[in-house]
GROMACS .gro file of C-alpha atoms in nm:
model
  326
    1MET     CA    1  10.201  12.876  -9.125
    2SER     CA    2   9.914  13.025  -8.925
    3GLU     CA    3   9.674  12.931  -9.207
    4LEU     CA    4   9.789  12.569  -9.195
    5LYS     CA    5   9.742  12.558  -8.820
    6ASP     CA    6   9.389  12.699  -8.852
    7CYS     CA    7   9.295  12.443  -9.122
    8PRO     CA    8   9.013  12.220  -8.985
    9LEU     CA    9   9.093  11.920  -9.209
   10GLN     CA   10   9.167  11.597  -9.021
   11PHE     CA   11   9.367  11.422  -9.298
   12HIS     CA   12   9.240  11.070  -9.229
   13ASP     CA   13   9.475  10.782  -9.292
   14PHE     CA   14   9.279  10.523  -9.488
   15LYS     CA   15   9.382  10.165  -9.433
   16SER     CA   16   9.360   9.973  -9.758
   17VAL     CA   17   9.186   9.636  -9.768
   18ASP     CA   18   9.423   9.342  -9.807
   19HIS     CA   19   9.256   9.141 -10.083
   20GLY     CA   20   9.471   8.836 -10.028
   21LYS     CA   21   9.360   8.797  -9.665
   22VAL     CA   22   9.014   8.952  -9.653
   23CYS     CA   23   8.895   8.845 -10.001
   24PRO     CA   24   9.079   8.523 -10.095
   25ARG     CA   25   8.805   8.396 -10.326
   26TYR     CA   26   8.787   8.729 -10.511
   27THR     CA   27   9.167   8.728 -10.555
   28ALA     CA   28   9.163   8.370 -10.683
   29VAL     CA   29   8.891   8.449 -10.938
   30LEU     CA   30   9.086   8.749 -11.069
   31ALA     CA   31   9.391   8.528 -11.119
   32ARG     CA   32   9.199   8.279 -11.335
   33SER     CA   33   9.175   8.280 -11.710
   34ASP     CA   34   8.859   8.364 -11.903
   35ASP     CA   35   8.796   8.000 -11.988
   36ASP     CA   36   8.781   7.881 -11.625
   37GLY     CA   37   8.474   8.083 -11.528
   38ILE     CA   38   8.303   8.090 -11.189
   39GLY     CA   39   8.125   7.799 -11.023
   40ILE     CA   40   7.779   7.820 -10.868
   41GLU     CA   41   7.913   7.719 -10.526
   42GLU     CA   42   8.145   8.023 -10.528
   43LEU     CA   43   7.873   8.286 -10.574
   44ASP     CA   44   7.780   8.316 -10.204
   45THR     CA   45   8.142   8.368 -10.095
   46LEU     CA   46   8.205   8.615 -10.378
   47GLN     CA   47   7.899   8.816 -10.283
   48LEU     CA   48   8.014   8.849  -9.922
   49GLU     CA   49   8.363   8.958 -10.028
   50LEU     CA   50   8.227   9.211 -10.280
   51GLU     CA   51   7.999   9.353 -10.011
   52THR     CA   52   8.306   9.394  -9.788
   53LEU     CA   53   8.488   9.588 -10.061
   54LEU     CA   54   8.179   9.798 -10.129
   55SER     CA   55   8.140   9.893  -9.764
   56SER     CA   56   8.508   9.992  -9.743
   57ALA     CA   57   8.482  10.209 -10.056
   58SER     CA   58   8.159  10.370  -9.933
   59ARG     CA   59   8.322  10.454  -9.600
   60ARG     CA   60   8.613  10.627  -9.773
   61LEU     CA   61   8.381  10.820 -10.003
   62ARG     CA   62   8.175  10.946  -9.711
   63VAL     CA   63   8.489  11.066  -9.529
   64LEU     CA   64   8.618  11.240  -9.842
   65GLU     CA   65   8.283  11.412  -9.898
   66ALA     CA   66   8.287  11.536  -9.538
   67GLU     CA   67   8.643  11.667  -9.579
   68THR     CA   68   8.548  11.844  -9.903
   69GLN     CA   69   8.251  12.010  -9.737
   70ILE     CA   70   8.467  12.122  -9.441
   71LEU     CA   71   8.725  12.271  -9.679
   72THR     CA   72   8.454  12.459  -9.872
   73ASP     CA   73   8.297  12.599  -9.556
   74TRP     CA   74   8.638  12.703  -9.421
   75GLN     CA   75   8.726  12.892  -9.740
   76ASP     CA   76   8.389  13.071  -9.730
   77LYS     CA   77   8.441  13.181  -9.371
   78LYS     CA   78   8.800  13.287  -9.441
   79GLY     CA   79   8.690  13.496  -9.740
   80ASP     CA   80   8.425  13.668  -9.528
   81ARG     CA   81   8.689  13.776  -9.273
   82ARG     CA   82   8.913  13.915  -9.551
   83PHE     CA   83   8.625  14.121  -9.691
   84LEU     CA   84   8.555  14.266  -9.348
   85LYS     CA   85   8.921  14.373  -9.315
   86LEU     CA   86   8.912  14.530  -9.662
   87LYS     CA   87   8.607  14.735  -9.570
   88GLU     CA   88   8.787  14.870  -9.261
   89HIS     CA   89   9.085  14.970  -9.481
   90ASP     CA   90   8.851  15.151  -9.722
   91VAL     CA   91   8.699  15.352  -9.435
   92GLY     CA   92   9.047  15.451  -9.303
   93ALA     CA   93   9.165  15.553  -9.649
   94SER     CA   94   8.862  15.779  -9.706
   95VAL     CA   95   8.928  15.958  -9.374
   96LYS     CA   96   9.293  16.022  -9.469
   97HIS     CA   97   9.197  16.155  -9.815
   98GLY     CA   98   8.988  16.419  -9.639
   99LYS     CA   99   9.311  16.628  -9.567
  100PRO     CA  100   9.476  16.688  -9.909
  101LYS     CA  101   9.683  16.993  -9.816
  102LYS     CA  102   9.875  16.817  -9.544
  103GLN     CA  103   9.952  16.527  -9.774
  104LYS     CA  104  10.087  16.762 -10.046
  105LEU     CA  105  10.311  16.950  -9.801
  106GLU     CA  106  10.453  16.628  -9.670
  107GLY     CA  107  10.517  16.513 -10.023
  108LYS     CA  108  10.710  16.831 -10.109
  109GLY     CA  109  10.919  16.827  -9.790
  110GLY     CA  110  11.080  16.489  -9.859
  111HIS     CA  111  11.089  16.332 -10.207
  112SER     CA  112  11.285  16.031 -10.086
  113THR     CA  113  10.995  15.910  -9.872
  114GLY     CA  114  10.809  15.773 -10.180
  115PRO     CA  115  10.437  15.777 -10.229
  116GLY     CA  116  10.189  15.848  -9.953
  117PRO     CA  117  10.060  15.581  -9.722
  118GLY     CA  118   9.711  15.573  -9.879
  119ARG     CA  119   9.811  15.495 -10.240
  120PRO     CA  120   9.998  15.167 -10.199
  121LYS     CA  121   9.714  15.029  -9.994
  122SER     CA  122   9.468  15.106 -10.271
  123LYS     CA  123   9.690  14.921 -10.521
  124ASN     CA  124   9.706  14.607 -10.306
  125LEU     CA  125   9.332  14.596 -10.246
  126GLN     CA  126   9.226  14.473 -10.590
  127PRO     CA  127   9.446  14.160 -10.603
  128LYS     CA  128   9.323  14.052 -10.262
  129ILE     CA  129   8.962  14.094 -10.362
  130GLN     CA  130   9.015  13.887 -10.675
  131GLU     CA  131   9.205  13.622 -10.484
  132TYR     CA  132   8.928  13.549 -10.234
  133GLU     CA  133   8.622  13.580 -10.453
  134PHE     CA  134   8.418  13.255 -10.461
  135PRO     CA  135   8.112  13.168 -10.665
  136ASP     CA  136   7.781  13.169 -10.482
  137ASP     CA  137   7.664  12.843 -10.642
  138PRO     CA  138   7.728  12.541 -10.420
  139ILE     CA  139   7.951  12.267 -10.556
  140ASP     CA  140   7.754  11.963 -10.670
  141VAL     CA  141   7.900  11.661 -10.496
  142PRO     CA  142   7.840  11.341 -10.698
  143ARG     CA  143   7.624  11.097 -10.507
  144ILE     CA  144   7.690  10.727 -10.491
  145PRO     CA  145   7.414  10.527 -10.662
  146LYS     CA  146   7.214  10.326 -10.416
  147ASN     CA  147   7.290   9.955 -10.437
  148ASP     CA  148   6.978   9.753 -10.357
  149ALA     CA  149   7.114   9.415 -10.469
  150PRO     CA  150   7.222   9.300 -10.118
  151ASN     CA  151   6.890   9.410  -9.970
  152ARG     CA  152   6.692   9.225 -10.234
  153PHE     CA  153   6.907   8.915 -10.188
  154TRP     CA  154   6.861   8.900  -9.811
  155ALA     CA  155   6.490   8.977  -9.846
  156SER     CA  156   6.451   8.675 -10.076
  157VAL     CA  157   6.651   8.450  -9.839
  158GLU     CA  158   6.474   8.562  -9.521
  159PRO     CA  159   6.156   8.347  -9.563
  160TYR     CA  160   6.371   8.033  -9.577
  161CYS     CA  161   6.573   8.123  -9.266
  162ALA     CA  162   6.298   8.271  -9.048
  163ASP     CA  163   6.156   8.091  -8.743
  164LEU     CA  164   5.840   7.887  -8.775
  165THR     CA  165   5.523   8.067  -8.674
  166SER     CA  166   5.224   7.914  -8.495
  167GLU     CA  167   5.029   7.912  -8.820
  168GLU     CA  168   5.304   7.719  -8.998
  169VAL     CA  169   5.325   7.471  -8.709
  170ARG     CA  170   4.951   7.413  -8.737
  171VAL     CA  171   4.984   7.351  -9.111
  172LEU     CA  172   5.266   7.101  -9.049
  173GLU     CA  173   5.055   6.915  -8.795
  174GLU     CA  174   4.773   6.893  -9.047
  175LEU     CA  175   5.013   6.761  -9.310
  176LEU     CA  176   5.141   6.492  -9.073
  177LYS     CA  177   4.796   6.340  -9.043
  178PRO     CA  178   4.758   6.049  -9.287
  179PRO     CA  179   4.511   6.130  -9.566
  180GLU     CA  180   4.185   5.942  -9.578
  181ASP     CA  181   4.240   5.815  -9.932
  182GLU     CA  182   4.594   5.692  -9.869
  183ALA     CA  183   4.490   5.327  -9.891
  184GLU     CA  184   4.335   5.388 -10.231
  185HIS     CA  185   4.679   5.461 -10.379
  186TYR     CA  186   4.806   5.113 -10.287
  187LYS     CA  187   4.512   4.910 -10.414
  188ILE     CA  188   4.563   4.697 -10.723
  189PRO     CA  189   4.252   4.684 -10.942
  190PRO     CA  190   4.129   4.336 -11.039
  191LEU     CA  191   4.226   4.192 -11.372
  192GLY     CA  192   3.955   4.254 -11.630
  193LYS     CA  193   3.845   4.051 -11.929
  194HIS     CA  194   4.082   3.972 -12.208
  195TYR     CA  195   4.068   4.214 -12.494
  196SER     CA  196   3.956   3.942 -12.739
  197GLN     CA  197   3.651   3.862 -12.526
  198ARG     CA  198   3.568   4.227 -12.476
  199TRP     CA  199   3.597   4.300 -12.845
  200ALA     CA  200   3.377   4.000 -12.932
  201GLN     CA  201   3.106   4.121 -12.697
  202GLU     CA  202   3.126   4.472 -12.840
  203ASP     CA  203   3.099   4.337 -13.194
  204LEU     CA  204   2.798   4.126 -13.096
  205LEU     CA  205   2.623   4.426 -12.946
  206GLU     CA  206   2.697   4.626 -13.258
  207GLU     CA  207   2.546   4.353 -13.480
  208GLN     CA  208   2.237   4.340 -13.263
  209LYS     CA  209   2.192   4.715 -13.296
  210ASP     CA  210   2.237   4.698 -13.673
  211GLY     CA  211   1.982   4.416 -13.696
  212ALA     CA  212   1.732   4.607 -13.486
  213ARG     CA  213   1.771   4.913 -13.708
  214ALA     CA  214   1.729   4.705 -14.024
  215ALA     CA  215   1.414   4.539 -13.885
  216ALA     CA  216   1.270   4.876 -13.790
  217ALA     CA  217   1.338   5.010 -14.139
  218ALA     CA  218   1.174   4.703 -14.298
  219ASP     CA  219   0.865   4.739 -14.082
  220LYS     CA  220   0.843   5.104 -14.178
  221LYS     CA  221   0.859   5.024 -14.551
  222LYS     CA  222   0.601   4.746 -14.508
  223GLY     CA  223   0.362   4.983 -14.339
  224VAL     CA  224   0.405   5.241 -14.616
  225LEU     CA  225   0.373   5.007 -14.918
  226GLY     CA  226   0.097   4.793 -14.775
  227PRO     CA  227   0.063   4.410 -14.789
  228LEU     CA  228   0.258   4.224 -15.054
  229THR     CA  229   0.069   4.090 -15.351
  230GLU     CA  230   0.111   3.736 -15.482
  231LEU     CA  231   0.340   3.859 -15.758
  232ASP     CA  232   0.558   4.039 -15.513
  233THR     CA  233   0.580   3.725 -15.300
  234LYS     CA  234   0.706   3.523 -15.597
  235ASP     CA  235   0.967   3.788 -15.675
  236VAL     CA  236   1.088   3.784 -15.317
  237ASP     CA  237   1.121   3.405 -15.317
  238ALA     CA  238   1.319   3.418 -15.641
  239LEU     CA  239   1.555   3.677 -15.498
  240LEU     CA  240   1.612   3.473 -15.181
  241LYS     CA  241   1.693   3.159 -15.382
  242LYS     CA  242   1.934   3.357 -15.598
  243SER     CA  243   2.115   3.501 -15.297
  244GLU     CA  244   2.141   3.155 -15.137
  245ALA     CA  245   2.295   3.020 -15.456
  246GLN     CA  246   2.549   3.301 -15.464
  247HIS     CA  247   2.653   3.263 -15.101
  248GLU     CA  248   2.767   2.905 -15.104
  249GLN     CA  249   2.918   2.755 -14.792
  250PRO     CA  250   3.298   2.763 -14.765
  251GLU     CA  251   3.512   2.455 -14.795
  252ASP     CA  252   3.537   2.405 -14.417
  253GLY     CA  253   3.158   2.386 -14.398
  254CYS     CA  254   3.118   2.663 -14.136
  255PRO     CA  255   2.801   2.860 -14.201
  256PHE     CA  256   2.907   3.157 -13.978
  257GLY     CA  257   3.104   3.462 -14.069
  258PRO     CA  258   3.444   3.557 -13.920
  259LEU     CA  259   3.292   3.785 -13.656
  260THR     CA  260   3.057   3.517 -13.527
  261GLN     CA  261   3.341   3.265 -13.530
  262ARG     CA  262   3.554   3.488 -13.306
  263LEU     CA  263   3.266   3.534 -13.065
  264LEU     CA  264   3.199   3.160 -13.046
  265GLN     CA  265   3.568   3.088 -12.996
  266ALA     CA  266   3.586   3.328 -12.700
  267LEU     CA  267   3.274   3.180 -12.545
  268VAL     CA  268   3.398   2.825 -12.595
  269GLU     CA  269   3.733   2.906 -12.431
  270SER     CA  270   3.560   3.061 -12.133
  271LEU     CA  271   3.324   2.766 -12.102
  272GLU     CA  272   3.611   2.521 -12.133
  273GLY     CA  273   3.803   2.697 -11.856
  274ARG     CA  274   3.506   2.687 -11.618
  275ILE     CA  275   3.443   2.320 -11.689
  276LYS     CA  276   3.807   2.237 -11.624
  277GLU     CA  277   3.807   2.426 -11.294
  278GLU     CA  278   3.494   2.244 -11.183
  279LEU     CA  279   3.643   1.905 -11.270
  280VAL     CA  280   3.961   1.989 -11.077
  281ALA     CA  281   3.755   2.099 -10.777
  282GLN     CA  282   3.558   1.770 -10.783
  283GLY     CA  283   3.882   1.570 -10.803
  284LEU     CA  284   3.798   1.419 -11.137
  285LEU     CA  285   4.089   1.595 -11.309
  286GLU     CA  286   4.440   1.666 -11.189
  287SER     CA  287   4.539   2.031 -11.176
  288GLU     CA  288   4.810   2.143 -11.412
  289GLU     CA  289   5.096   2.325 -11.236
  290ARG     CA  290   5.133   2.645 -11.427
  291PRO     CA  291   5.251   2.991 -11.326
  292ALA     CA  292   5.000   3.240 -11.198
  293GLU     CA  293   4.825   3.458 -11.450
  294ASP     CA  294   4.983   3.774 -11.317
  295SER     CA  295   5.339   3.643 -11.277
  296GLU     CA  296   5.450   3.793 -11.608
  297ASP     CA  297   5.215   4.089 -11.608
  298GLU     CA  298   5.425   4.399 -11.692
  299VAL     CA  299   5.150   4.639 -11.587
  300LEU     CA  300   5.119   4.479 -11.243
  301ALA     CA  301   5.497   4.482 -11.194
  302GLU     CA  302   5.513   4.852 -11.283
  303LEU     CA  303   5.225   4.929 -11.044
  304ARG     CA  304   5.401   4.756 -10.755
  305LYS     CA  305   5.727   4.934 -10.833
  306ARG     CA  306   5.564   5.277 -10.831
  307GLN     CA  307   5.373   5.197 -10.512
  308ALA     CA  308   5.698   5.104 -10.338
  309GLU     CA  309   5.856   5.433 -10.450
  310LEU     CA  310   5.550   5.623 -10.324
  311LYS     CA  311   5.576   5.456  -9.982
  312ALA     CA  312   5.946   5.545  -9.951
  313LEU     CA  313   5.885   5.906 -10.056
  314SER     CA  314   5.593   5.945  -9.815
  315ALA     CA  315   5.803   5.812  -9.527
  316HIS     CA  316   6.088   6.052  -9.613
  317ASN     CA  317   5.854   6.352  -9.627
  318ARG     CA  318   5.694   6.256  -9.296
  319ALA     CA  319   6.037   6.230  -9.130
  320LYS     CA  320   6.138   6.575  -9.256
  321LYS     CA  321   5.815   6.727  -9.125
  322HIS     CA  322   5.882   6.574  -8.783
  323GLU     CA  323   6.229   6.733  -8.787
  324LEU     CA  324   6.078   7.074  -8.861
  325LEU     CA  325   5.841   7.044  -8.566
  326ARG     CA  326   6.124   6.965  -8.324
   0.00000   0.00000   0.00000
């Protein structure tokens, strides 16, 4: 009983965590089936509840480790006191064994007294020594692995929840200023030439370049071969007549090729439009009521749609920046 009274253990009463009250989301997830799964909106609540359970378990482990260390230290101190007592008994026994004659006479005088006082003590010494012997190596207490997940999570969230600094306020003020090229995003470029006219002009330029190259090549050959003789002139005339006979005019009587015809058609349409506009302006011709050229332009409609979306988005961003500055 005295040993129990001297025991330094405190015997803490651990209060268990009520999962139903403290961790309702965790309890509900455990009750689900495997097919239900966990939603994204539940992760924040689950993390807080798991951190609560982790802190409770860590607190209990720390208390148990402290109690284990106290118990180990107490046993070591208790064993040291027993060894000191055993040494005192050994010294007393050696002094008594120094008088053997007196012990023999006392043993002969009364056989009913049993063995001498020194012998039973020596028999009881060995069990006590074996009982309180402890290893010198300290007991390795398992350490709890450090959990850095909560720290990393809060470190990643902190930049989004921290107060605005003076540098960030200055950047916001700069962003609130309208950019210099903002008006350029809402300009509609003028309508260019029709693709048929542009292609006709490109083809004409290409033909002019080809003709210039052919003329340059002919001049080069003429300079190399020298002036044509009379016989050569006759041969050339014969070849020209033969080529004219082969390339007869088509049935419609048009002497131009398809490329030249397209070019002339584009030029005639442009000229006709200018003449009609001039006649309408002079009052000599009534204007035809027709829809505007860009009324059915899909490209222009898409441009205006995207510009309207850009204006709405810019206004929304500007309003949010004003809210941050307040």
